[in-house]
Tab-separated table of C-alpha atoms and ligand atoms in Angstrom:
chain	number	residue	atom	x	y	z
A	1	UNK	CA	-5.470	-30.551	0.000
A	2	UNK	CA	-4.900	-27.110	1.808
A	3	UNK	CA	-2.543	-24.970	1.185
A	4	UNK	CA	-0.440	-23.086	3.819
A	5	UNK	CA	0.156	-19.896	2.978
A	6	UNK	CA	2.887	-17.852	4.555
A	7	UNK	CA	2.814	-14.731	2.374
A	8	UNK	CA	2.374	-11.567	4.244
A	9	UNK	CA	-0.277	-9.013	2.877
A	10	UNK	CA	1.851	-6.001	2.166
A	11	UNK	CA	0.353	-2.476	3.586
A	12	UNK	CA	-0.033	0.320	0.928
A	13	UNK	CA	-0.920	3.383	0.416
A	14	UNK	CA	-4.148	3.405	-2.445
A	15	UNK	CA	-5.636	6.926	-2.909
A	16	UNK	CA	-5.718	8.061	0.764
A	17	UNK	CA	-5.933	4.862	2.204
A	18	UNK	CA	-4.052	2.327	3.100
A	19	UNK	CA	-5.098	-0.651	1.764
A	20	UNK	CA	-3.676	-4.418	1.251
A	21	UNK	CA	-3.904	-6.665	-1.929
A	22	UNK	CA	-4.611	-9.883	-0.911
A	23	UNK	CA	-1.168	-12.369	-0.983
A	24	UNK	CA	-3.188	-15.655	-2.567
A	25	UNK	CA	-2.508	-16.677	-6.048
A	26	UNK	CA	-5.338	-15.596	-8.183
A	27	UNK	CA	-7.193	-13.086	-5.459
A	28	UNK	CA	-7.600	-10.238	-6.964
A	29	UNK	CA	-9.252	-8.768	-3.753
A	30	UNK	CA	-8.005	-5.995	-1.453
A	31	UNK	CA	-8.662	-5.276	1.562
A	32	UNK	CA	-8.836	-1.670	3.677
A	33	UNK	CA	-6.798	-1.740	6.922
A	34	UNK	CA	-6.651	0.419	9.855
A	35	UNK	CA	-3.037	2.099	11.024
A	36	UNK	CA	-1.351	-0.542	12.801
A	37	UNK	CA	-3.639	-3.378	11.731
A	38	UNK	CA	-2.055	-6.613	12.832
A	39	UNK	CA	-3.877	-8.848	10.739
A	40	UNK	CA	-5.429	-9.342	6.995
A	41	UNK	CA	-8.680	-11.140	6.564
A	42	UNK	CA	-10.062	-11.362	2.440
A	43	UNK	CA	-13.323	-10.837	3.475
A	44	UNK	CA	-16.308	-9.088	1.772
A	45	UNK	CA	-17.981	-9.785	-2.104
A	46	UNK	CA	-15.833	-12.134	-3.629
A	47	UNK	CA	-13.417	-12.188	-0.994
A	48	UNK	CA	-11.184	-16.111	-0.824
A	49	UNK	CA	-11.164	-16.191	3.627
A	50	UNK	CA	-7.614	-15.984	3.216
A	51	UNK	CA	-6.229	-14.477	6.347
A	52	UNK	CA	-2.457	-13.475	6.918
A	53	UNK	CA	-0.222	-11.348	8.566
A	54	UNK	CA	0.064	-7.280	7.389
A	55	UNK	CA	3.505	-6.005	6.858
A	56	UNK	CA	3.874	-2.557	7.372
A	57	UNK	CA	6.286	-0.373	6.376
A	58	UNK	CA	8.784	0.846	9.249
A	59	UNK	CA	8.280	4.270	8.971
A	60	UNK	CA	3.977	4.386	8.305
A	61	UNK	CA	3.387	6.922	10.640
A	62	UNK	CA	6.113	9.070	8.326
A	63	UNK	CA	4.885	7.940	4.934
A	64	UNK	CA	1.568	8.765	6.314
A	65	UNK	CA	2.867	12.074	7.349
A	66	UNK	CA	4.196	12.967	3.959
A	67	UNK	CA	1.362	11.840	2.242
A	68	UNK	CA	-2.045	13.712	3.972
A	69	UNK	CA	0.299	17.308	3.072
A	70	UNK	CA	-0.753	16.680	-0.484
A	71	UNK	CA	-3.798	18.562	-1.134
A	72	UNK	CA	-5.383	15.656	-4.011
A	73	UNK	CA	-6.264	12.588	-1.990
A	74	UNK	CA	-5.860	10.453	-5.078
A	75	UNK	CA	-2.276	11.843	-5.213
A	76	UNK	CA	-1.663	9.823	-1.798
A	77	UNK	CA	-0.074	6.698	-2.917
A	78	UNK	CA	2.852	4.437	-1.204
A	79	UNK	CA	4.059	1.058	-2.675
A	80	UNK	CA	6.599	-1.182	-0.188
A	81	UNK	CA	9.824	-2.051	-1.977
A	82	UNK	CA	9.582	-4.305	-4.941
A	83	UNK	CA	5.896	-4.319	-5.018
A	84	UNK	CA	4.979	-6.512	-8.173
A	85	UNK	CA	1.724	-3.944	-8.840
A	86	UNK	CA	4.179	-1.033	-9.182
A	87	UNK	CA	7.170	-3.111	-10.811
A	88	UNK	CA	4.258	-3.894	-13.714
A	89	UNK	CA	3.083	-0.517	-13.794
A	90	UNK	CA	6.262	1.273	-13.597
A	91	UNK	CA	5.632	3.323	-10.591
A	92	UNK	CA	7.663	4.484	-7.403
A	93	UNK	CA	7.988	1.664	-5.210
A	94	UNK	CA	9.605	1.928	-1.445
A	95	UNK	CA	9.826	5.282	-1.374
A	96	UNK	CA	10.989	7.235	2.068
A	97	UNK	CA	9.213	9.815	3.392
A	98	UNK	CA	11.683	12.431	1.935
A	99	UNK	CA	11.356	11.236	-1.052
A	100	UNK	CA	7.376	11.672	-1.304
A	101	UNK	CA	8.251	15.254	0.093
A	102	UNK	CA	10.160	15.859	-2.948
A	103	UNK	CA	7.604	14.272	-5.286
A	104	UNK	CA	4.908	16.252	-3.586
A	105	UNK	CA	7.433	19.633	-3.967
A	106	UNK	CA	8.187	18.473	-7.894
A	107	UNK	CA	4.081	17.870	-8.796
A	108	UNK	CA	3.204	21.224	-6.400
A	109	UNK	CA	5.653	23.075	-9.107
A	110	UNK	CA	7.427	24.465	-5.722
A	111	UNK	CA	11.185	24.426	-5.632
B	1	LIG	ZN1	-8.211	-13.348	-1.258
């Protein structure tokens, strides 16, 4: 029996680049996107076929922004809002550009 899947693969934000973890049950597999990327294909080694729809973040190009000023590109991480991941983890999750500003400010030791 197949199994329509409507998830959306959530963009992110994964040590300088943004990335998507792949919305099927089980799939551990993620995926790197291009800016604007429209759609997600699990494709590669051990990837499931699955394809779906990216969701990106309203303001990327901001979050993007924010991000590339800090020096450390594995500093340059973004979750979306509620992303399970960072809920588990206990990391920022759906953070504005401002905000990332301030982390970047608070890390930097800058006031
Ligand atoms: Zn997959």
């Amino acid at each position: 029996m197949a199994t329509l899947i409507t998830t959306r693969a959530r963009a992110r934000v994964n040590y300088g680049r943004w990335i998507a973890d792949c919305p099927r049950p089980y799939c551990a597999n993620a995926m790197r996107l291009t800016p604007g990327q429209a759609a997600f294909h699990c494709g590669g080694e051990g990837g499931c076929q699955l394809v779906a729809e990216v969701e990106w973040p309203a303001d990327a190009v901001g979050i993007w922004a924010a991000l590339v000023e800090r020096p450390v590109p594995g500093t340059r991480n973004w979750y979306p809002d509620d992303h399970a991941e960072a809920v588990r983890l206990g990391l920022p999750h759906g953070q504005t550009a401002a905000e990332l500003r301030d982390e970047t400010r608070e890390y930097e030791g800058v006031a």
